[in-house]
Amino acid sequence: MCELLGMSANVPTDICFSFAGLVQRGGGTGPHRDGWGIAFYEGRGLRAFHDPLPSADSRIAQLLVAYPIKSKVVISHIRQANVGEVSLVNTHPFSRELWGVMWCFAHNGQLDRQLFEWPLTYYRPAGTTDSEYAFCWLMDQIRSRFPGGPPEDANVLIDLVHECCEKLRALGVFNMLLSDSDRLFSYCSTKLSWITRRAPFGEAHLCDRDMSVDFYKETTPNDVVTVIATEPLTDNEEWARLSAGEMIVFADGEVARLVSTLGGAKD
Amino acid sequence: MCELLGMSANVPTDICFSFAGLVQRGGGTGPHRDGWGIAFYEGRGLRAFHDPLPSADSRIAQLLVAYPIKSKVVISHIRQANVGEVSLVNTHPFSRELWGVMWCFAHNGQLDRQLFEWPLTYYRPAGTTDSEYAFCWLMDQIRSRFPGGPPEDANVLIDLVHECCEKLRALGVFNMLLSDSDRLFSYCSTKLSWITRRAPFGEAHLCDRDMSVDFYKETTPNDVVTVIATEPLTDNEEWARLSAGEMIVFADGEVARLVSTLGGAKD
C-alpha cells in the first residue's frame, strides 16, 4: 500500500511541515520505500518532483522539506509497490492534460487485474501500474462525456468523478486524490483523514518525527488550509475520517461538496 | 530568446557539467532570467523540474548541478520571455502523452501570432506561450496521422515531424528539441550546435564558468554521449552547427538521421 497527502488552501501555502512527516514513512517510520512524488499547482501551472528512491533517503525530498514552495493545491504520494515494478515511470503522481488543464492524480490501494481490460480511448498509461491505468480510464470517462470543456454545472462533473470512483472501488481498494488545478477531489475507499486549519491557529506536532509548528506564526488570520492524508500526520489535533465511498471536493481550503456512497449495486 | 540544452546517450549519463554551464546563462552570464526547466527520461519514465525563478539563483538548479541524475535523454531550457508572462505554466519543457509515451518539448524562438489560429484537436495548451501552442499543434499532427501508434517505418514519423517544423519555421524562429523517450529530435531554425563525445575522451572546459571535467575519468570506453545546445557550452572542443531547416534525430548518442530543409515553398 501507499500513503497519500494532499492540500487545498485559499492562499499559496507551503506544505513543508506535513511533507516532513510523510517522507519519514518512506523508509523511516513506514515501509513505503518504493519511490515518492509531489506535485504543486501554481495557478494552472503544475510542477512535479518524482523520485524512485525512498523518500527518507532522497536528496530531492530533503530539499523540498527545507524549501517552501507555495501552492494552493498539492498532491503527494509515497509508494510501496504492489502492481508494477519500482521505476520512475510507475511513480505517482501522474498527470494528463484535458481542456488545456493539467490534471494530477495519485492512488492508494490495489485493483483487480480485470481493470486492464477496461477500454481506453484518449489516454494510455506509460507505465504498468493499476493506478495509472485507472487514472487514464477516469480521464477518458470525463473527456468522453464532456469533450469540449467542463460542464457549466460543476456538480455534474463531480457526480461523474464519484460514479467512476465507485466503479473502480468495486475492483478493490481505491483511495485517490485528483485535481484539475482548482479543486482537490478526495475519494475514500478504506482510509483517508483530513483536517482544516483556520484562525485561531495553534501548534501542531508530527506523529512521525519530533517536530512542531506554530501555525499562528506562519499564517494570516484569513488563511484556510486543509490537509488530507491516508493517516493523520499530527498527534495533537482532531482529524476527520472519510467513510468508504465518500468523496470530498475541496476548493480554496473549504469543503466545496461532500458526496456519499450511492449505496446500491453498481454496474 | 531562450537557450536550449539536450542530451542523447547510449548509457544513462548525468548532465551536471553541461547544466552547470547552462544555468549561468539564466541571470549570470546571460539574460535568460525568466525561469528554467529540465526533463530526464529514465526508460519511459519522465521527470521534470521546473522553476519560474532565474536558474542562476535557483535552489533546485543548484541541487541538480550537484546531484547526478543519470538519463539517456535530457531536454533543458532557460527562458527569456517574449510571448506569455513569467509563470510556472509558461515554463518549458512541456510534455504530453501520445501512444502511452510521454513526449517532451522545448523551444527557442518566437512565432507569428497567426499560429494561435491554427486549429487544435486533441491537445490544448495550459499556458499562453507560442511554444506550448506549437507543441500541441505538432502533437496533434502526429496523432491525427498515426492515431493508433507509431508507424512501422520510423522515417515516416521523422519526415512528418520535419515537415511540421518547416511549417512552424515559416512563422518565425523555431529551434526545438523534442523527444519520445528514445529519440531526440533537434530542429534548427537559426541556432543549434552539437558535439558527440566518445573514446578517446578528453578534458572539456565550460565557456560560462571556470569549470572543467575530464570525461576520461567519468566514462567507460563504450560510452557515446551527444550534447546539443543553442550555443556551444565549451571553449576547447569543436562543436558542429546545424543549418536552418536541418533536423538531426539522435538515438543512443548517435545520429540516427539528418533531414535537410526541403527547399521549395511550403503551404
Short mmCIF file of C-alpha atoms in Angstrom, two decimals:
data_model
loop_
_atom_site.label_atom_id
_atom_site.label_comp_id
_atom_site.label_asym_id
_atom_site.label_seq_id
_atom_site.Cartn_x
_atom_site.Cartn_y
_atom_site.Cartn_z
CA MET A 1 0.00 0.00 0.00
CA CYS A 2 0.99 3.60 -0.25
CA GLU A 3 0.42 6.87 1.53
CA LEU A 4 -1.34 9.88 0.13
CA LEU A 5 -1.04 13.52 1.11
CA GLY A 6 -3.00 16.41 -0.32
CA MET A 7 -3.54 20.08 0.44
CA SER A 8 -6.10 22.67 -0.57
CA ALA A 9 -5.72 26.26 0.60
CA ASN A 10 -7.19 29.69 -0.07
CA VAL A 11 -3.74 31.31 -0.29
CA PRO A 12 -0.47 29.90 -1.62
CA THR A 13 0.84 27.86 1.30
CA ASP A 14 3.84 25.61 1.73
CA ILE A 15 3.44 22.01 2.77
CA CYS A 16 6.93 21.56 4.26
CA PHE A 17 5.64 20.55 7.71
CA SER A 18 3.25 17.83 6.52
CA PHE A 19 5.70 16.65 3.89
CA ALA A 20 8.40 16.33 6.56
CA GLY A 21 6.10 13.88 8.33
CA LEU A 22 5.16 11.98 5.21
CA VAL A 23 8.70 11.40 3.95
CA GLN A 24 9.57 9.66 7.22
CA ARG A 25 7.10 6.96 6.26
CA GLY A 26 9.09 6.33 3.08
CA GLY A 27 11.73 4.06 4.56
CA GLY A 28 11.90 5.73 8.00
CA THR A 29 8.87 5.10 10.26
CA GLY A 30 6.98 3.38 7.43
CA PRO A 31 7.69 0.72 4.80
CA HIS A 32 6.92 2.81 1.70
CA ARG A 33 10.38 2.58 0.16
CA ASP A 34 9.45 2.34 -3.50
CA GLY A 35 9.56 5.94 -4.59
CA TRP A 36 7.66 9.11 -3.93
CA GLY A 37 6.37 12.15 -5.75
CA ILE A 38 4.79 15.51 -5.10
CA ALA A 39 3.01 17.92 -7.43
CA PHE A 40 2.36 21.60 -6.79
CA TYR A 41 -0.06 23.77 -8.70
CA GLU A 42 0.79 27.42 -9.15
CA GLY A 43 -2.21 28.84 -10.97
CA ARG A 44 -2.70 26.49 -13.91
CA GLY A 45 0.96 25.56 -13.85
CA LEU A 46 1.93 22.21 -12.37
CA ARG A 47 5.36 21.18 -11.23
CA ALA A 48 6.03 17.72 -10.00
CA PHE A 49 9.00 16.07 -8.37
CA HIS A 50 9.38 12.33 -8.73
CA ASP A 51 11.98 10.02 -7.30
CA PRO A 52 12.09 6.22 -7.42
CA LEU A 53 14.33 6.27 -4.30
CA PRO A 54 12.93 6.01 -0.75
CA SER A 55 11.81 9.45 0.37
CA ALA A 56 13.60 9.13 3.72
CA ASP A 57 16.94 8.94 1.82
CA SER A 58 16.13 11.24 -1.11
CA ARG A 59 18.20 14.39 -1.65
CA ILE A 60 15.30 15.90 -3.58
CA ALA A 61 12.88 15.18 -0.72
CA GLN A 62 15.35 16.76 1.72
CA LEU A 63 15.39 19.91 -0.42
CA LEU A 64 11.59 20.07 -0.51
CA VAL A 65 11.29 19.67 3.25
CA ALA A 66 13.50 22.75 3.63
CA TYR A 67 12.49 24.78 0.57
CA PRO A 68 8.99 26.24 0.83
CA ILE A 69 7.11 26.06 -2.47
CA LYS A 70 3.82 27.90 -2.05
CA SER A 71 0.79 26.42 -3.68
CA LYS A 72 -2.99 26.27 -3.30
CA VAL A 73 -3.25 22.64 -4.36
CA VAL A 74 -0.72 19.89 -3.65
CA ILE A 75 -0.82 16.13 -4.22
CA SER A 76 1.86 13.82 -2.86
CA HIS A 77 2.38 10.06 -2.68
CA ILE A 78 4.88 7.62 -1.27
CA ARG A 79 4.83 4.18 -2.70
CA GLN A 80 5.02 0.64 -1.51
CA ALA A 81 4.85 -1.23 -4.77
CA ASN A 82 2.33 -3.96 -5.43
CA VAL A 83 1.43 -3.84 -9.15
CA GLY A 84 4.22 -2.53 -11.40
CA GLU A 85 7.97 -2.58 -10.80
CA VAL A 86 9.81 0.14 -8.89
CA SER A 87 10.76 2.68 -11.54
CA LEU A 88 10.29 6.30 -12.41
CA VAL A 89 7.52 5.56 -14.88
CA ASN A 90 5.46 3.93 -12.11
CA THR A 91 5.99 6.75 -9.61
CA HIS A 92 2.91 8.83 -8.67
CA PRO A 93 1.50 11.43 -9.06
CA PHE A 94 0.54 11.04 -12.70
CA SER A 95 -0.67 13.87 -14.89
CA ARG A 96 -2.58 14.32 -18.14
CA GLU A 97 -3.93 17.35 -19.96
CA LEU A 98 -7.67 17.80 -20.55
CA TRP A 99 -9.30 21.05 -21.80
CA GLY A 100 -5.96 22.82 -21.51
CA VAL A 101 -5.71 21.90 -17.84
CA MET A 102 -3.07 19.60 -16.38
CA TRP A 103 -4.89 17.08 -14.17
CA CYS A 104 -2.95 15.31 -11.48
CA PHE A 105 -3.69 12.02 -9.69
CA ALA A 106 -2.35 9.72 -7.01
CA HIS A 107 -3.79 6.44 -5.73
CA ASN A 108 -3.51 4.27 -2.69
CA GLY A 109 -4.77 0.70 -2.93
CA GLN A 110 -4.85 -2.19 -5.34
CA LEU A 111 -7.34 -3.06 -8.04
CA ASP A 112 -8.27 -6.37 -9.63
CA ARG A 113 -6.45 -7.18 -12.85
CA GLN A 114 -9.70 -7.09 -14.82
CA LEU A 115 -9.20 -3.30 -14.75
CA PHE A 116 -6.65 -3.75 -17.55
CA GLU A 117 -9.46 -4.99 -19.81
CA TRP A 118 -11.49 -1.78 -19.46
CA PRO A 119 -11.18 0.00 -22.80
CA LEU A 120 -9.18 3.23 -23.13
CA THR A 121 -9.77 5.80 -25.85
CA TYR A 122 -7.80 9.04 -25.45
CA TYR A 123 -5.33 8.36 -22.66
CA ARG A 124 -2.91 5.49 -22.26
CA PRO A 125 -0.61 4.63 -19.39
CA ALA A 126 3.14 4.98 -19.86
CA GLY A 127 3.88 2.54 -17.03
CA THR A 128 2.47 -0.72 -15.74
CA THR A 129 0.59 0.19 -12.55
CA ASP A 130 -3.11 -0.33 -11.94
CA SER A 131 -3.09 3.24 -10.61
CA GLU A 132 -2.04 4.95 -13.83
CA TYR A 133 -4.41 2.74 -15.80
CA ALA A 134 -7.27 3.74 -13.51
CA PHE A 135 -6.32 7.41 -13.93
CA CYS A 136 -6.32 7.10 -17.73
CA TRP A 137 -9.69 5.37 -17.60
CA LEU A 138 -11.10 8.07 -15.34
CA MET A 139 -9.82 10.86 -17.59
CA ASP A 140 -11.27 9.01 -20.58
CA GLN A 141 -14.70 8.94 -18.92
CA ILE A 142 -14.57 12.68 -18.23
CA ARG A 143 -13.34 13.51 -21.72
CA SER A 144 -15.87 11.27 -23.46
CA ARG A 145 -18.72 12.84 -21.54
CA PHE A 146 -17.50 16.44 -21.85
CA PRO A 147 -15.26 16.57 -24.93
CA GLY A 148 -15.35 20.33 -25.44
CA GLY A 149 -14.83 21.59 -21.91
CA PRO A 150 -16.19 21.30 -18.39
CA PRO A 151 -19.97 21.34 -17.85
CA GLU A 152 -21.45 24.61 -16.67
CA ASP A 153 -22.73 22.97 -13.51
CA ALA A 154 -19.67 21.72 -11.64
CA ASN A 155 -21.85 19.27 -9.72
CA VAL A 156 -22.37 17.27 -12.89
CA LEU A 157 -18.62 16.79 -13.21
CA ILE A 158 -18.27 15.96 -9.52
CA ASP A 159 -21.03 13.36 -9.77
CA LEU A 160 -19.32 11.76 -12.75
CA VAL A 161 -15.99 11.55 -10.92
CA HIS A 162 -17.71 10.00 -7.91
CA GLU A 163 -19.55 7.50 -10.08
CA CYS A 164 -16.28 6.47 -11.74
CA CYS A 165 -14.58 6.11 -8.36
CA GLU A 166 -17.37 3.85 -7.18
CA LYS A 167 -16.84 1.63 -10.22
CA LEU A 168 -13.12 1.48 -9.51
CA ARG A 169 -13.71 0.71 -5.83
CA ALA A 170 -15.71 -2.33 -6.91
CA LEU A 171 -12.37 -3.73 -8.16
CA GLY A 172 -10.53 -3.42 -4.86
CA VAL A 173 -9.09 -0.62 -2.76
CA PHE A 174 -9.24 2.81 -4.33
CA ASN A 175 -8.31 5.83 -2.22
CA MET A 176 -7.38 8.68 -4.50
CA LEU A 177 -6.54 12.34 -4.81
CA LEU A 178 -7.25 14.13 -8.08
CA SER A 179 -7.00 17.77 -9.07
CA ASP A 180 -7.84 19.99 -12.01
CA SER A 181 -5.70 22.81 -10.56
CA ASP A 182 -8.64 24.40 -8.65
CA ARG A 183 -10.38 21.55 -6.89
CA LEU A 184 -8.99 18.66 -4.88
CA PHE A 185 -11.16 15.56 -5.31
CA SER A 186 -10.56 13.17 -2.40
CA TYR A 187 -12.21 9.79 -2.65
CA CYS A 188 -12.10 7.27 0.16
CA SER A 189 -12.26 3.54 -0.24
CA THR A 190 -10.70 2.49 3.06
CA LYS A 191 -8.53 5.22 4.60
CA LEU A 192 -8.39 8.98 4.24
CA SER A 193 -8.35 11.59 7.02
CA TRP A 194 -8.43 15.36 6.83
CA ILE A 195 -8.19 18.50 8.87
CA THR A 196 -8.96 22.13 8.11
CA ARG A 197 -6.83 24.67 9.92
CA ARG A 198 -8.08 28.26 10.27
CA ALA A 199 -7.91 31.05 12.85
CA PRO A 200 -7.39 30.80 15.74
CA PHE A 201 -4.33 28.78 14.71
CA GLY A 202 -2.45 26.67 17.21
CA GLU A 203 0.54 24.40 17.43
CA ALA A 204 0.73 21.03 15.69
CA HIS A 205 3.10 18.16 16.41
CA LEU A 206 4.01 15.45 13.88
CA CYS A 207 3.41 11.77 14.65
CA ASP A 208 6.41 10.60 12.62
CA ARG A 209 9.19 12.81 13.94
CA ASP A 210 9.62 15.14 16.84
CA MET A 211 8.75 18.32 15.01
CA SER A 212 6.21 21.01 15.81
CA VAL A 213 5.00 24.09 14.08
CA ASP A 214 3.08 27.04 15.47
CA PHE A 215 0.72 27.89 12.65
CA TYR A 216 -0.18 31.14 14.39
CA LYS A 217 3.28 32.42 13.48
CA GLU A 218 3.18 31.06 9.94
CA THR A 219 -0.22 32.25 8.78
CA THR A 220 -2.50 35.26 8.50
CA PRO A 221 -5.97 35.32 10.12
CA ASN A 222 -7.81 34.72 6.85
CA ASP A 223 -5.87 31.62 5.81
CA VAL A 224 -7.81 28.39 5.41
CA VAL A 225 -5.70 25.31 4.81
CA THR A 226 -6.95 21.74 4.52
CA VAL A 227 -4.60 18.78 4.67
CA ILE A 228 -5.72 15.29 3.74
CA ALA A 229 -3.71 12.12 4.29
CA THR A 230 -4.00 8.36 4.47
CA GLU A 231 -3.44 8.55 8.23
CA PRO A 232 -3.42 11.66 10.44
CA LEU A 233 0.01 13.30 10.35
CA THR A 234 -0.21 15.05 13.73
CA ASP A 235 -0.89 13.61 17.17
CA ASN A 236 -2.35 16.64 18.96
CA GLU A 237 -5.14 17.66 16.59
CA GLU A 238 -8.52 16.20 15.67
CA TRP A 239 -8.64 14.78 12.15
CA ALA A 240 -11.90 13.74 10.48
CA ARG A 241 -12.08 10.38 8.74
CA LEU A 242 -13.86 9.81 5.46
CA SER A 243 -16.10 6.76 5.14
CA ALA A 244 -15.93 4.17 2.39
CA GLY A 245 -17.44 5.56 -0.78
CA GLU A 246 -17.30 9.18 0.32
CA MET A 247 -15.73 11.87 -1.78
CA ILE A 248 -14.98 15.37 -0.56
CA VAL A 249 -14.17 18.06 -3.06
CA PHE A 250 -12.09 20.85 -1.57
CA ALA A 251 -11.62 24.28 -3.15
CA ASP A 252 -9.70 27.14 -1.56
CA GLY A 253 -9.30 25.06 1.58
CA GLU A 254 -13.04 24.68 2.13
CA VAL A 255 -15.36 21.72 1.55
CA ALA A 256 -17.00 22.53 -1.76
CA ARG A 257 -19.02 19.32 -1.80
CA LEU A 258 -19.34 16.01 0.03
CA VAL A 259 -20.71 13.10 -1.97
CA SER A 260 -21.63 9.93 -0.15
CA THR A 261 -21.68 6.42 -1.47
CA LEU A 262 -24.58 5.66 -3.75
CA GLY A 263 -25.34 2.53 -1.80
CA GLY A 264 -26.95 0.18 -4.31
CA ALA A 265 -25.05 -2.19 -6.58
CA LYS A 266 -23.14 -0.54 -9.39
CA ASP A 267 -22.74 -1.95 -12.84
CA MET B 1 15.05 34.37 -26.76
CA CYS B 2 15.92 31.34 -24.76
CA GLU B 3 18.59 28.69 -24.54
CA LEU B 4 18.16 25.02 -25.24
CA LEU B 5 20.19 22.07 -23.99
CA GLY B 6 19.68 18.44 -24.91
CA MET B 7 21.49 15.15 -24.46
CA SER B 8 21.29 11.75 -26.07
CA ALA B 9 23.48 8.91 -24.80
CA ASN B 10 23.86 5.16 -25.15
CA VAL B 11 24.15 4.66 -21.39
CA PRO B 12 22.48 6.55 -18.54
CA THR B 13 24.67 9.63 -18.15
CA ASP B 14 24.42 12.69 -15.97
CA ILE B 15 24.32 16.14 -17.49
CA CYS B 16 25.63 18.03 -14.42
CA PHE B 17 28.62 19.53 -16.28
CA SER B 18 26.66 20.96 -19.21
CA PHE B 19 23.81 22.03 -16.95
CA ALA B 20 26.29 23.89 -14.73
CA GLY B 21 27.23 25.92 -17.79
CA LEU B 22 23.66 26.50 -18.93
CA VAL B 23 22.33 27.74 -15.59
CA GLN B 24 24.93 30.51 -15.57
CA ARG B 25 23.18 31.95 -18.60
CA GLY B 26 19.98 32.24 -16.57
CA GLY B 27 20.73 35.53 -14.87
CA GLY B 28 24.51 35.03 -14.55
CA THR B 29 26.45 35.31 -17.83
CA GLY B 30 23.21 35.53 -19.85
CA PRO B 31 19.91 37.41 -19.69
CA HIS B 32 17.59 34.38 -19.52
CA ARG B 33 16.09 35.21 -16.15
CA ASP B 34 12.51 34.11 -16.75
CA GLY B 35 12.56 30.55 -15.50
CA TRP B 36 14.13 27.27 -16.46
CA GLY B 37 13.28 23.61 -16.67
CA ILE B 38 14.90 20.24 -17.27
CA ALA B 39 13.39 16.86 -18.06
CA PHE B 40 15.09 13.48 -17.69
CA TYR B 41 13.90 10.24 -19.20
CA GLU B 42 14.56 7.05 -17.32
CA GLY B 43 13.23 4.34 -19.58
CA ARG B 44 9.73 5.50 -20.43
CA GLY B 45 9.53 7.47 -17.23
CA LEU B 46 9.95 11.23 -17.40
CA ARG B 47 10.75 13.51 -14.52
CA ALA B 48 10.89 17.21 -14.99
CA PHE B 49 11.98 20.07 -12.78
CA HIS B 50 10.52 23.50 -13.46
CA ASP B 51 11.20 26.79 -11.76
CA PRO B 52 9.96 30.24 -12.73
CA LEU B 53 12.96 31.75 -10.89
CA PRO B 54 16.26 32.59 -12.64
CA SER B 55 18.36 29.43 -12.83
CA ALA B 56 21.48 31.21 -11.54
CA ASP B 57 19.62 31.84 -8.22
CA SER B 58 17.52 28.68 -8.05
CA ARG B 59 17.96 26.27 -5.14
CA ILE B 60 16.54 23.48 -7.28
CA ALA B 61 19.04 24.21 -10.06
CA GLN B 62 21.86 24.20 -7.51
CA LEU B 63 20.77 20.75 -6.36
CA LEU B 64 20.69 19.42 -9.93
CA VAL B 65 24.18 20.78 -10.69
CA ALA B 66 25.48 18.73 -7.75
CA TYR B 67 23.15 15.72 -7.84
CA PRO B 68 23.80 13.41 -10.80
CA ILE B 69 20.58 12.08 -12.32
CA LYS B 70 21.51 9.53 -14.97
CA SER B 71 19.48 9.51 -18.13
CA LYS B 72 19.78 8.62 -21.81
CA VAL B 73 17.68 11.55 -23.00
CA VAL B 74 17.54 15.01 -21.42
CA ILE B 75 15.88 18.25 -22.53
CA SER B 76 16.50 21.54 -20.76
CA HIS B 77 15.56 25.15 -21.36
CA ILE B 78 16.19 28.53 -19.81
CA ARG B 79 13.78 31.26 -20.68
CA GLN B 80 13.88 34.89 -21.63
CA ALA B 81 10.19 35.62 -22.01
CA ASN B 82 8.71 37.16 -25.12
CA VAL B 83 5.21 35.72 -25.60
CA GLY B 84 3.46 34.75 -22.34
CA GLU B 85 4.06 36.07 -18.83
CA VAL B 86 6.71 34.67 -16.49
CA SER B 87 4.95 31.90 -14.60
CA LEU B 88 5.20 28.21 -13.93
CA VAL B 89 2.60 27.33 -16.56
CA ASN B 90 4.74 29.01 -19.24
CA THR B 91 7.97 27.31 -18.18
CA HIS B 92 9.47 24.75 -20.61
CA PRO B 93 9.88 21.85 -21.18
CA PHE B 94 6.27 20.89 -21.86
CA SER B 95 5.01 17.33 -22.00
CA ARG B 96 2.04 15.43 -23.37
CA GLU B 97 1.20 11.74 -23.64
CA LEU B 98 0.75 10.05 -27.02
CA TRP B 99 0.54 6.24 -27.53
CA GLY B 100 1.35 5.70 -23.86
CA VAL B 101 4.59 7.66 -24.24
CA MET B 102 5.31 10.95 -22.53
CA TRP B 103 6.64 13.34 -25.18
CA CYS B 104 8.69 16.29 -24.10
CA PHE B 105 9.39 19.57 -25.90
CA ALA B 106 11.28 22.83 -25.54
CA HIS B 107 11.51 25.75 -27.97
CA ASN B 108 13.78 28.69 -28.63
CA GLY B 109 12.46 31.49 -30.80
CA GLN B 110 9.28 33.41 -31.47
CA LEU B 111 6.42 32.70 -33.85
CA ASP B 112 3.91 34.97 -35.52
CA ARG B 113 0.60 35.34 -33.71
CA GLN B 114 -1.27 33.72 -36.59
CA LEU B 115 -0.06 30.45 -35.04
CA PHE B 116 -2.85 30.83 -32.47
CA GLU B 117 -5.40 30.47 -35.29
CA TRP B 118 -4.11 27.04 -36.33
CA PRO B 119 -6.75 24.56 -35.21
CA LEU B 120 -6.08 22.12 -32.35
CA THR B 121 -7.91 18.83 -31.94
CA TYR B 122 -6.54 16.60 -29.17
CA TYR B 123 -4.06 18.74 -27.25
CA ARG B 124 -4.52 22.19 -25.80
CA PRO B 125 -2.03 24.48 -24.13
CA ALA B 126 -2.36 25.17 -20.41
CA GLY B 127 -0.37 28.40 -20.68
CA THR B 128 -0.13 31.32 -23.07
CA THR B 129 3.16 30.82 -24.91
CA ASP B 130 3.55 30.37 -28.64
CA SER B 131 5.89 27.49 -27.74
CA GLU B 132 3.35 25.33 -25.94
CA TYR B 133 0.78 26.08 -28.64
CA ALA B 134 3.25 24.96 -31.31
CA PHE B 135 3.96 21.78 -29.33
CA CYS B 136 0.23 20.99 -29.04
CA TRP B 137 -0.19 21.59 -32.76
CA LEU B 138 2.78 19.35 -33.57
CA MET B 139 1.47 16.56 -31.34
CA ASP B 140 -1.94 16.96 -32.95
CA GLN B 141 -0.41 16.46 -36.40
CA ILE B 142 1.37 13.29 -35.28
CA ARG B 143 -1.70 11.91 -33.53
CA SER B 144 -4.05 12.71 -36.42
CA ARG B 145 -1.78 10.95 -38.88
CA PHE B 146 -0.97 7.95 -36.66
CA PRO B 147 -3.85 7.65 -34.19
CA GLY B 148 -3.20 4.05 -33.15
CA GLY B 149 0.55 4.05 -32.64
CA PRO B 150 3.82 4.90 -34.35
CA PRO B 151 4.31 3.90 -37.99
CA GLU B 152 6.41 0.80 -38.61
CA ASP B 153 8.92 2.82 -40.60
CA ALA B 154 10.35 5.41 -38.20
CA ASN B 155 11.42 7.52 -41.19
CA VAL B 156 7.80 8.30 -41.95
CA LEU B 157 7.38 9.76 -38.47
CA ILE B 158 10.65 11.68 -38.72
CA ASP B 159 9.61 13.13 -42.08
CA LEU B 160 6.29 14.26 -40.61
CA VAL B 161 8.00 15.97 -37.66
CA HIS B 162 10.39 17.73 -40.04
CA GLU B 163 7.56 18.83 -42.30
CA CYS B 164 5.69 20.29 -39.31
CA CYS B 165 8.82 22.08 -38.11
CA GLU B 166 9.25 23.63 -41.54
CA LYS B 167 5.69 24.96 -41.37
CA LEU B 168 6.35 26.41 -37.94
CA ARG B 169 9.63 27.98 -39.06
CA ALA B 170 7.66 29.84 -41.74
CA LEU B 171 6.08 31.76 -38.83
CA GLY B 172 9.34 32.97 -37.31
CA VAL B 173 12.19 31.45 -35.34
CA PHE B 174 11.73 27.83 -34.34
CA ASN B 175 14.65 25.96 -32.81
CA MET B 176 13.34 22.99 -30.89
CA LEU B 177 14.13 19.82 -29.01
CA LEU B 178 11.55 17.06 -28.86
CA SER B 179 11.70 13.52 -27.50
CA ASP B 180 9.56 10.41 -27.38
CA SER B 181 11.81 8.89 -24.68
CA ASP B 182 14.08 7.11 -27.23
CA ARG B 183 14.89 9.69 -29.86
CA LEU B 184 15.94 13.30 -29.54
CA PHE B 185 14.59 15.36 -32.45
CA SER B 186 16.65 18.54 -32.84
CA TYR B 187 15.38 21.05 -35.35
CA CYS B 188 17.32 24.19 -36.24
CA SER B 189 15.81 27.41 -37.43
CA THR B 190 18.66 29.77 -36.55
CA LYS B 191 20.98 28.37 -33.86
CA LEU B 192 21.75 24.89 -32.61
CA SER B 193 25.18 23.30 -32.09
CA TRP B 194 26.13 19.79 -31.09
CA ILE B 195 29.03 17.59 -30.16
CA THR B 196 29.38 13.84 -29.79
CA ARG B 197 31.88 12.66 -27.20
CA ARG B 198 33.27 9.14 -27.42
CA ALA B 199 36.57 7.37 -26.72
CA PRO B 200 39.28 8.58 -26.57
CA PHE B 201 37.70 11.02 -24.12
CA GLY B 202 39.45 14.23 -23.15
CA GLU B 203 39.00 17.26 -20.99
CA ALA B 204 36.35 19.89 -21.60
CA HIS B 205 36.18 23.41 -20.22
CA LEU B 206 32.98 25.46 -19.88
CA CYS B 207 32.60 28.85 -21.57
CA ASP B 208 30.34 30.24 -18.86
CA ARG B 209 32.28 29.44 -15.71
CA ASP B 210 35.76 28.26 -14.92
CA MET B 211 34.94 24.60 -14.65
CA SER B 212 36.50 21.60 -16.40
CA VAL B 213 35.76 17.93 -16.50
CA ASP B 214 37.95 15.07 -17.61
CA PHE B 215 35.49 12.78 -19.36
CA TYR B 216 38.14 10.05 -19.46
CA LYS B 217 37.66 9.66 -15.72
CA GLU B 218 33.88 9.87 -15.86
CA THR B 219 33.12 7.43 -18.66
CA THR B 220 33.72 3.93 -19.95
CA PRO B 221 35.28 3.30 -23.38
CA ASN B 222 31.95 2.37 -24.99
CA ASP B 223 30.05 5.47 -23.92
CA VAL B 224 28.69 7.71 -26.66
CA VAL B 225 27.20 10.99 -25.46
CA THR B 226 25.86 13.77 -27.65
CA VAL B 227 25.12 17.21 -26.26
CA ILE B 228 23.18 19.79 -28.23
CA ALA B 229 22.77 23.44 -27.26
CA THR B 230 21.80 26.83 -28.63
CA GLU B 231 25.45 27.90 -28.40
CA PRO B 232 28.50 25.70 -27.72
CA LEU B 233 28.94 25.20 -23.96
CA THR B 234 32.68 24.51 -24.00
CA ASP B 235 35.52 26.59 -25.39
CA ASN B 236 38.13 23.90 -26.09
CA GLU B 237 36.15 21.46 -28.23
CA GLU B 238 34.82 21.52 -31.78
CA TRP B 239 31.02 21.78 -31.96
CA ALA B 240 29.10 21.28 -35.22
CA ARG B 241 26.43 23.78 -36.17
CA LEU B 242 23.12 22.85 -37.72
CA SER B 243 21.88 24.85 -40.70
CA ALA B 244 18.49 26.48 -40.99
CA GLY B 245 15.85 23.87 -41.73
CA GLU B 246 18.01 20.93 -40.67
CA MET B 247 16.82 18.36 -38.20
CA ILE B 248 19.04 15.74 -36.61
CA VAL B 249 17.47 12.82 -34.83
CA PHE B 250 19.74 11.31 -32.20
CA ALA B 251 19.26 7.90 -30.63
CA ASP B 252 21.64 6.32 -28.14
CA GLY B 253 24.01 9.23 -28.65
CA GLU B 254 24.42 8.61 -32.38
CA VAL B 255 22.95 10.43 -35.38
CA ALA B 256 20.02 8.27 -36.40
CA ARG B 257 19.03 10.57 -39.22
CA LEU B 258 19.78 14.00 -40.66
CA VAL B 259 16.98 15.69 -42.61
CA SER B 260 17.75 18.82 -44.55
CA THR B 261 15.43 21.63 -45.47
CA LEU B 262 13.00 20.77 -48.21
CA GLY B 263 13.89 23.95 -50.06
CA GLY B 264 10.76 24.78 -52.02
CA ALA B 265 7.88 26.84 -50.70
CA LYS B 266 5.72 25.13 -48.11
CA ASP B 267 2.00 25.63 -47.77
#
